[in-house]
PDB file of C-alpha atoms in Angstrom:
ATOM      1  CA  ALA W  27     114.240 111.081 110.236  1.00 79.00           C
ATOM      2  CA  GLN W  28     110.489 111.028 110.303  1.00 85.00           C
ATOM      3  CA  SER W  29     108.117 109.132 112.554  1.00 90.00           C
ATOM      4  CA  VAL W  30     104.422 108.959 113.328  1.00 94.00           C
ATOM      5  CA  THR W  31     102.699 108.196 116.612  1.00 96.00           C
ATOM      6  CA  GLN W  32      99.037 107.351 116.821  1.00 96.00           C
ATOM      7  CA  LEU W  33      97.650 107.452 120.335  1.00 92.00           C
ATOM      8  CA  GLY W  34      95.326 104.567 121.071  1.00 91.00           C
ATOM      9  CA  SER W  35      95.365 101.324 119.132  1.00 92.00           C
ATOM     10  CA  HIS W  36      91.580 101.143 119.630  1.00 95.00           C
ATOM     11  CA  VAL W  37      89.053 103.959 119.918  1.00 97.00           C
ATOM     12  CA  SER W  38      85.414 103.260 120.696  1.00 97.00           C
ATOM     13  CA  VAL W  39      82.653 105.819 120.191  1.00 97.00           C
ATOM     14  CA  SER W  40      78.893 105.674 120.074  1.00 97.00           C
ATOM     15  CA  GLU W  41      77.058 106.163 116.813  1.00 96.00           C
ATOM     16  CA  GLY W  42      76.429 109.879 116.362  1.00 97.00           C
ATOM     17  CA  ALA W  43      79.246 110.900 118.689  1.00 97.00           C
ATOM     18  CA  LEU W  44      82.359 112.869 117.805  1.00 97.00           C
ATOM     19  CA  VAL W  45      85.268 110.897 116.388  1.00 97.00           C
ATOM     20  CA  LEU W  46      88.793 112.025 117.315  1.00 98.00           C
ATOM     21  CA  LEU W  47      91.802 110.009 116.207  1.00 98.00           C
ATOM     22  CA  ARG W  48      95.147 111.395 117.273  1.00 97.00           C
ATOM     23  CA  CYS W  49      98.289 111.598 115.193  1.00 97.00           C
ATOM     24  CA  ASN W  50     101.584 113.237 116.104  1.00 96.00           C
ATOM     25  CA  TYR W  51     104.582 113.313 113.842  1.00 95.00           C
ATOM     26  CA  SER W  52     108.230 114.201 113.949  1.00 92.00           C
ATOM     27  CA  SER W  53     110.007 115.554 110.923  1.00 86.00           C
ATOM     28  CA  SER W  54     113.102 117.657 110.404  1.00 82.00           C
ATOM     29  CA  VAL W  55     111.754 118.909 107.075  1.00 82.00           C
ATOM     30  CA  PRO W  56     108.327 120.227 106.064  1.00 83.00           C
ATOM     31  CA  PRO W  57     106.048 117.216 106.213  1.00 87.00           C
ATOM     32  CA  TYR W  58     103.264 116.027 104.003  1.00 90.00           C
ATOM     33  CA  LEU W  59     100.618 114.321 106.109  1.00 93.00           C
ATOM     34  CA  PHE W  60      98.055 111.729 105.129  1.00 94.00           C
ATOM     35  CA  TRP W  61      95.208 109.785 106.667  1.00 96.00           C
ATOM     36  CA  TYR W  62      94.287 106.460 105.102  1.00 95.00           C
ATOM     37  CA  VAL W  63      91.426 104.137 106.032  1.00 95.00           C
ATOM     38  CA  GLN W  64      91.513 100.365 105.769  1.00 91.00           C
ATOM     39  CA  TYR W  65      88.292  98.382 105.918  1.00 88.00           C
ATOM     40  CA  PRO W  66      88.540  94.713 106.890  1.00 82.00           C
ATOM     41  CA  ASN W  67      90.272  92.635 104.234  1.00 74.00           C
ATOM     42  CA  GLN W  68      90.579  95.619 101.924  1.00 79.00           C
ATOM     43  CA  GLY W  69      93.255  97.962 100.677  1.00 82.00           C
ATOM     44  CA  LEU W  70      94.191 101.404 101.917  1.00 89.00           C
ATOM     45  CA  GLN W  71      92.057 104.328 100.799  1.00 90.00           C
ATOM     46  CA  LEU W  72      93.119 107.949 101.086  1.00 91.00           C
ATOM     47  CA  LEU W  73      90.856 109.981 103.369  1.00 95.00           C
ATOM     48  CA  LEU W  74      92.668 113.303 103.160  1.00 94.00           C
ATOM     49  CA  LYS W  75      96.074 114.870 102.969  1.00 92.00           C
ATOM     50  CA  TYR W  76      97.906 118.049 103.934  1.00 92.00           C
ATOM     51  CA  THR W  77     100.666 119.395 101.727  1.00 87.00           C
ATOM     52  CA  THR W  78     100.726 123.180 101.943  1.00 85.00           C
ATOM     53  CA  GLY W  79      98.268 126.026 102.383  1.00 87.00           C
ATOM     54  CA  ALA W  80      95.132 125.782 104.471  1.00 89.00           C
ATOM     55  CA  THR W  81      95.820 123.859 107.648  1.00 92.00           C
ATOM     56  CA  LEU W  82      92.269 122.526 107.980  1.00 95.00           C
ATOM     57  CA  VAL W  83      91.819 119.807 105.417  1.00 95.00           C
ATOM     58  CA  LYS W  84      88.500 118.228 104.497  1.00 95.00           C
ATOM     59  CA  GLY W  85      88.345 114.696 103.208  1.00 94.00           C
ATOM     60  CA  ILE W  86      85.870 112.078 102.161  1.00 92.00           C
ATOM     61  CA  ASN W  87      83.040 110.673 104.286  1.00 92.00           C
ATOM     62  CA  GLY W  88      82.819 113.834 106.415  1.00 95.00           C
ATOM     63  CA  PHE W  89      86.303 113.545 107.922  1.00 97.00           C
ATOM     64  CA  GLU W  90      88.638 116.464 108.398  1.00 97.00           C
ATOM     65  CA  ALA W  91      92.036 117.026 109.964  1.00 97.00           C
ATOM     66  CA  GLU W  92      93.953 120.056 111.109  1.00 95.00           C
ATOM     67  CA  PHE W  93      97.695 120.467 110.713  1.00 95.00           C
ATOM     68  CA  LYS W  94      99.117 122.138 113.815  1.00 95.00           C
ATOM     69  CA  LYS W  95     102.807 122.762 113.347  1.00 92.00           C
ATOM     70  CA  SER W  96     103.348 124.033 116.896  1.00 93.00           C
ATOM     71  CA  GLU W  97     101.922 120.805 118.288  1.00 94.00           C
ATOM     72  CA  THR W  98     103.317 118.563 115.501  1.00 95.00           C
ATOM     73  CA  SER W  99      99.850 117.077 115.238  1.00 96.00           C
ATOM     74  CA  PHE W 100      97.425 116.078 112.505  1.00 97.00           C
ATOM     75  CA  HIS W 101      94.388 114.759 114.357  1.00 97.00           C
ATOM     76  CA  LEU W 102      91.458 113.317 112.423  1.00 98.00           C
ATOM     77  CA  THR W 103      87.914 114.258 113.371  1.00 98.00           C
ATOM     78  CA  LYS W 104      84.353 113.643 112.316  1.00 97.00           C
ATOM     79  CA  PRO W 105      81.429 115.371 114.034  1.00 97.00           C
ATOM     80  CA  SER W 106      79.074 112.393 114.016  1.00 97.00           C
ATOM     81  CA  ALA W 107      80.172 108.766 113.790  1.00 97.00           C
ATOM     82  CA  HIS W 108      78.369 106.316 111.559  1.00 96.00           C
ATOM     83  CA  MET W 109      78.418 102.551 111.775  1.00 96.00           C
ATOM     84  CA  SER W 110      80.090 102.429 108.377  1.00 94.00           C
ATOM     85  CA  ASP W 111      83.095 104.320 109.802  1.00 96.00           C
ATOM     86  CA  ALA W 112      84.243 101.212 111.659  1.00 96.00           C
ATOM     87  CA  ALA W 113      87.666 100.500 110.188  1.00 96.00           C
ATOM     88  CA  GLU W 114      91.365 100.940 110.890  1.00 95.00           C
ATOM     89  CA  TYR W 115      92.825 104.375 110.312  1.00 97.00           C
ATOM     90  CA  PHE W 116      96.462 105.054 109.526  1.00 95.00           C
ATOM     91  CA  CYS W 117      98.293 108.350 109.711  1.00 96.00           C
ATOM     92  CA  ALA W 118     101.362 108.679 107.500  1.00 93.00           C
ATOM     93  CA  VAL W 119     104.041 111.256 106.698  1.00 91.00           C
ATOM     94  CA  SER W 120     106.327 111.869 103.759  1.00 86.00           C
ATOM     95  CA  SER W 121     108.411 114.764 102.520  1.00 79.00           C
ATOM     96  CA  ASP W 122     110.254 116.034  99.474  1.00 74.00           C
ATOM     97  CA  SER W 123     113.391 114.332 100.765  1.00 71.00           C
ATOM     98  CA  ASN W 124     111.653 111.058 101.614  1.00 71.00           C
ATOM     99  CA  TYR W 125     108.886 110.042  99.251  1.00 74.00           C
ATOM    100  CA  GLN W 126     108.043 106.782 100.981  1.00 80.00           C
ATOM    101  CA  LEU W 127     105.212 106.906 103.464  1.00 85.00           C
ATOM    102  CA  ILE W 128     106.161 106.481 107.097  1.00 88.00           C
ATOM    103  CA  TRP W 129     103.182 104.995 108.891  1.00 91.00           C
ATOM    104  CA  GLY W 130     101.708 105.156 112.334  1.00 93.00           C
ATOM    105  CA  ALA W 131     100.696 101.905 113.985  1.00 92.00           C
ATOM    106  CA  GLY W 132      97.045 102.436 113.136  1.00 94.00           C
ATOM    107  CA  THR W 133      93.925 103.007 115.223  1.00 96.00           C
ATOM    108  CA  LYS W 134      90.952 100.693 115.078  1.00 96.00           C
ATOM    109  CA  LEU W 135      87.747 102.697 115.264  1.00 97.00           C
ATOM    110  CA  ILE W 136      84.860 100.832 116.883  1.00 97.00           C
ATOM    111  CA  ILE W 137      81.355 102.245 116.612  1.00 96.00           C
ATOM    112  CA  LYS W 138      78.860 101.283 119.302  1.00 95.00           C
ATOM    113  CA  PRO W 139      75.174 101.269 118.337  1.00 92.00           C
TER     114      PRO W 139
ATOM    115  CA  ALA V   9      88.303 105.625  87.379  1.00 67.00           C
ATOM    116  CA  ALA V  10      91.020 103.059  86.878  1.00 78.00           C
ATOM    117  CA  GLY V  11      92.715 101.879  90.034  1.00 90.00           C
ATOM    118  CA  VAL V  12      95.858 100.006  90.904  1.00 94.00           C
ATOM    119  CA  ILE V  13      95.582  96.344  89.983  1.00 95.00           C
ATOM    120  CA  GLN V  14      97.400  93.614  91.848  1.00 96.00           C
ATOM    121  CA  SER V  15      97.574  89.953  91.011  1.00 96.00           C
ATOM    122  CA  PRO V  16      97.099  87.456  92.328  1.00 96.00           C
ATOM    123  CA  ARG V  17      94.794  88.518  95.155  1.00 94.00           C
ATOM    124  CA  HIS V  18      95.581  85.435  97.183  1.00 95.00           C
ATOM    125  CA  LEU V  19      98.590  83.131  97.092  1.00 96.00           C
ATOM    126  CA  ILE V  20      99.493  80.070  99.102  1.00 97.00           C
ATOM    127  CA  LYS V  21     103.061  78.799  98.988  1.00 97.00           C
ATOM    128  CA  GLU V  22     105.221  76.428 100.963  1.00 97.00           C
ATOM    129  CA  LYS V  23     108.469  77.261 102.706  1.00 97.00           C
ATOM    130  CA  ARG V  24     111.443  77.668 100.399  1.00 96.00           C
ATOM    131  CA  GLU V  25     109.239  78.191  97.366  1.00 97.00           C
ATOM    132  CA  THR V  26     109.229  81.305  95.214  1.00 97.00           C
ATOM    133  CA  ALA V  27     106.433  83.766  94.498  1.00 97.00           C
ATOM    134  CA  THR V  28     105.916  86.595  92.046  1.00 98.00           C
ATOM    135  CA  LEU V  29     103.493  89.395  92.756  1.00 98.00           C
ATOM    136  CA  LYS V  30     102.395  91.780  90.037  1.00 98.00           C
ATOM    137  CA  CYS V  31     101.262  95.368  90.168  1.00 97.00           C
ATOM    138  CA  TYR V  32      99.701  97.453  87.424  1.00 97.00           C
ATOM    139  CA  PRO V  33      99.697 101.152  88.312  1.00 95.00           C
ATOM    140  CA  ILE V  34      97.073 103.705  87.440  1.00 94.00           C
ATOM    141  CA  PRO V  35      97.545 104.850  83.820  1.00 92.00           C
ATOM    142  CA  ARG V  36     100.119 107.643  83.484  1.00 89.00           C
ATOM    143  CA  HIS V  37     101.490 107.006  86.963  1.00 91.00           C
ATOM    144  CA  ASP V  38     105.249 106.620  86.771  1.00 90.00           C
ATOM    145  CA  THR V  39     106.066 105.556  90.321  1.00 91.00           C
ATOM    146  CA  VAL V  40     105.363 102.299  92.091  1.00 93.00           C
ATOM    147  CA  TYR V  41     105.810 101.494  95.773  1.00 93.00           C
ATOM    148  CA  TRP V  42     105.686  98.103  97.494  1.00 95.00           C
ATOM    149  CA  TYR V  43     104.621  97.698 101.121  1.00 94.00           C
ATOM    150  CA  GLN V  44     104.334  94.674 103.381  1.00 95.00           C
ATOM    151  CA  GLN V  45     101.674  94.563 106.085  1.00 90.00           C
ATOM    152  CA  GLY V  46     101.943  91.779 108.623  1.00 88.00           C
ATOM    153  CA  PRO V  47      98.931  90.679 110.682  1.00 83.00           C
ATOM    154  CA  GLY V  48      97.876  93.552 112.908  1.00 79.00           C
ATOM    155  CA  GLN V  49     100.808  95.664 111.766  1.00 84.00           C
ATOM    156  CA  ASP V  50     101.173  98.935 109.933  1.00 85.00           C
ATOM    157  CA  PRO V  51     102.466  98.787 106.371  1.00 89.00           C
ATOM    158  CA  GLN V  52     106.239  98.633 106.011  1.00 91.00           C
ATOM    159  CA  PHE V  53     107.872 100.143 102.966  1.00 90.00           C
ATOM    160  CA  LEU V  54     109.866  97.687 100.883  1.00 95.00           C
ATOM    161  CA  ILE V  55     110.988  99.368  97.681  1.00 94.00           C
ATOM    162  CA  SER V  56     109.961 101.909  95.069  1.00 91.00           C
ATOM    163  CA  PHE V  57     110.586 102.623  91.402  1.00 92.00           C
ATOM    164  CA  TYR V  58     110.401 105.846  89.445  1.00 89.00           C
ATOM    165  CA  GLU V  59     110.567 105.724  85.665  1.00 89.00           C
ATOM    166  CA  LYS V  60     111.736 102.111  85.771  1.00 90.00           C
ATOM    167  CA  MET V  61     114.648 102.842  88.076  1.00 91.00           C
ATOM    168  CA  GLN V  62     114.806 101.932  91.745  1.00 90.00           C
ATOM    169  CA  SER V  63     114.224 105.161  93.625  1.00 87.00           C
ATOM    170  CA  ASP V  64     114.216 104.086  97.254  1.00 86.00           C
ATOM    171  CA  LYS V  65     114.774 100.981  99.308  1.00 89.00           C
ATOM    172  CA  GLY V  66     113.307 100.106 102.655  1.00 89.00           C
ATOM    173  CA  SER V  67     113.213  96.948 104.703  1.00 87.00           C
ATOM    174  CA  ILE V  68     113.238  94.569 101.762  1.00 92.00           C
ATOM    175  CA  PRO V  69     114.972  91.250 102.483  1.00 94.00           C
ATOM    176  CA  ASP V  70     117.805  90.194 100.193  1.00 95.00           C
ATOM    177  CA  ARG V  71     115.660  87.217  99.187  1.00 96.00           C
ATOM    178  CA  PHE V  72     113.254  89.630  97.511  1.00 96.00           C
ATOM    179  CA  SER V  73     113.823  91.565  94.318  1.00 96.00           C
ATOM    180  CA  ALA V  74     111.637  93.809  92.240  1.00 97.00           C
ATOM    181  CA  GLN V  75     111.636  95.685  89.003  1.00 96.00           C
ATOM    182  CA  GLN V  76     109.514  98.059  86.982  1.00 96.00           C
ATOM    183  CA  PHE V  77     108.995  97.315  83.325  1.00 95.00           C
ATOM    184  CA  SER V  78     108.689  99.538  80.263  1.00 94.00           C
ATOM    185  CA  ASP V  79     104.888  99.592  80.593  1.00 93.00           C
ATOM    186  CA  TYR V  80     105.352 100.734  84.235  1.00 94.00           C
ATOM    187  CA  HIS V  81     103.983  97.577  85.762  1.00 96.00           C
ATOM    188  CA  SER V  82     106.071  96.135  88.554  1.00 97.00           C
ATOM    189  CA  GLU V  83     106.827  92.673  89.852  1.00 98.00           C
ATOM    190  CA  LEU V  84     107.992  91.656  93.310  1.00 98.00           C
ATOM    191  CA  ASN V  85     109.911  88.391  93.255  1.00 97.00           C
ATOM    192  CA  MET V  86     110.204  86.520  96.529  1.00 97.00           C
ATOM    193  CA  SER V  87     112.473  83.503  96.889  1.00 97.00           C
ATOM    194  CA  SER V  88     113.212  81.011  99.671  1.00 97.00           C
ATOM    195  CA  LEU V  89     109.927  81.910 101.289  1.00 97.00           C
ATOM    196  CA  GLU V  90     109.740  81.791 105.061  1.00 97.00           C
ATOM    197  CA  LEU V  91     106.734  81.514 107.366  1.00 96.00           C
ATOM    198  CA  GLY V  92     107.323  85.111 108.411  1.00 94.00           C
ATOM    199  CA  ASP V  93     106.740  86.303 104.862  1.00 96.00           C
ATOM    200  CA  SER V  94     103.032  85.623 105.286  1.00 95.00           C
ATOM    201  CA  ALA V  95     101.484  89.066 104.978  1.00 94.00           C
ATOM    202  CA  LEU V  96      99.444  91.397 102.846  1.00 93.00           C
ATOM    203  CA  TYR V  97     101.557  92.959 100.113  1.00 96.00           C
ATOM    204  CA  PHE V  98     100.384  96.289  98.815  1.00 94.00           C
ATOM    205  CA  CYS V  99     101.402  98.096  95.722  1.00 95.00           C
ATOM    206  CA  ALA V 100     100.794 101.818  95.404  1.00 93.00           C
ATOM    207  CA  SER V 101     101.295 104.140  92.464  1.00 93.00           C
ATOM    208  CA  SER V 102     101.680 107.865  92.082  1.00 90.00           C
ATOM    209  CA  PHE V 103     102.636 110.494  89.568  1.00 86.00           C
ATOM    210  CA  GLN V 104     105.912 111.534  91.062  1.00 73.00           C
ATOM    211  CA  SER V 105     106.521 114.923  89.544  1.00 60.00           C
ATOM    212  CA  GLY V 106     109.656 114.970  91.672  1.00 54.00           C
ATOM    213  CA  ARG V 107     107.892 115.745  94.911  1.00 61.00           C
ATOM    214  CA  GLY V 108     106.764 113.761  97.895  1.00 61.00           C
ATOM    215  CA  LEU V 109     103.374 115.378  98.118  1.00 69.00           C
ATOM    216  CA  GLU V 110     101.858 113.237  95.405  1.00 79.00           C
ATOM    217  CA  THR V 111      99.196 110.902  96.729  1.00 84.00           C
ATOM    218  CA  GLN V 112      99.978 107.224  96.661  1.00 87.00           C
ATOM    219  CA  TYR V 113      97.007 105.192  95.476  1.00 90.00           C
ATOM    220  CA  PHE V 114      96.909 101.688  96.820  1.00 92.00           C
ATOM    221  CA  GLY V 115      95.865  98.467  95.204  1.00 92.00           C
ATOM    222  CA  PRO V 116      93.729  95.879  97.009  1.00 90.00           C
ATOM    223  CA  GLY V 117      96.776  93.882  98.044  1.00 92.00           C
ATOM    224  CA  THR V 118      97.974  90.328  97.590  1.00 95.00           C
ATOM    225  CA  ARG V 119      97.525  88.112 100.611  1.00 94.00           C
ATOM    226  CA  LEU V 120     100.419  85.669 100.791  1.00 96.00           C
ATOM    227  CA  LEU V 121     100.273  82.664 103.065  1.00 96.00           C
ATOM    228  CA  VAL V 122     103.403  80.587 103.503  1.00 96.00           C
ATOM    229  CA  LEU V 123     102.851  77.131 104.952  1.00 95.00           C
TER     230      LEU V 123
END
C-alpha cells in the first residue's frame, strides 16, 4: 500500500523567503512522486515529478524537489517566494503496480507581503 | 497545447436527481482518471479507463458509473444524488504506455452542487 503525508496544512512565509513544503511517502515498491499546485477555483497543475534518475528535480515557477529514499521524503522548495505562489500544493505518489495517484492532504501556502 | 476538457464546468442538481459529467482527454491520450475533491479535501480517486476498458476502481459509489467511448472521451454518470456528492470532479488523462510514471494532466473540473 502507498500513502502520502504532508506536514502542515498551512505554511506561511514572507515574500522573498525560502519556501519548504514537506512530503513523506510510504511505498513497498519504487515510487513515482509528483507535486501538483491548485490555485483557487482552478484545476490541478503539475509542478514537477520524479520517476527515475537524478534525485533533484526542477519544475516550473522556480520550484524543485529532492527525492531522498533513505528518508522517504520528497520535499518541495523554492528559494524566494512570490505573491503569485499562494496556492494549495499536493504531493502524490503512484507506481507501476498502482497507476492511480495517492494524494497527500495538501498544504496551503500563504505569502505575507 | 490542447488540454483536458470537462463539461459542464458547473452543475446544480437536487437530491435524487441524476447527473452526467463529460471528459475529453488530451489528443492521443488513451487513459482517463476520475477524481472527486470535497471541500477542503484532497482528491479521491474514483475510477480509471485504459483503452476503453476499466483499469482501476477506487472509492466510487455504486450509484455512480462511468465509461470510456471509442473516441476516448469519458462520461461519469451519477444517480440518486445525495448532498454529500457536492464536490469538484476532476478528470485527468495520460498516455499510459503501461507504466505508472506517465503524468496525469488534469482538466479544470466540474463543480457539482446538490441541493
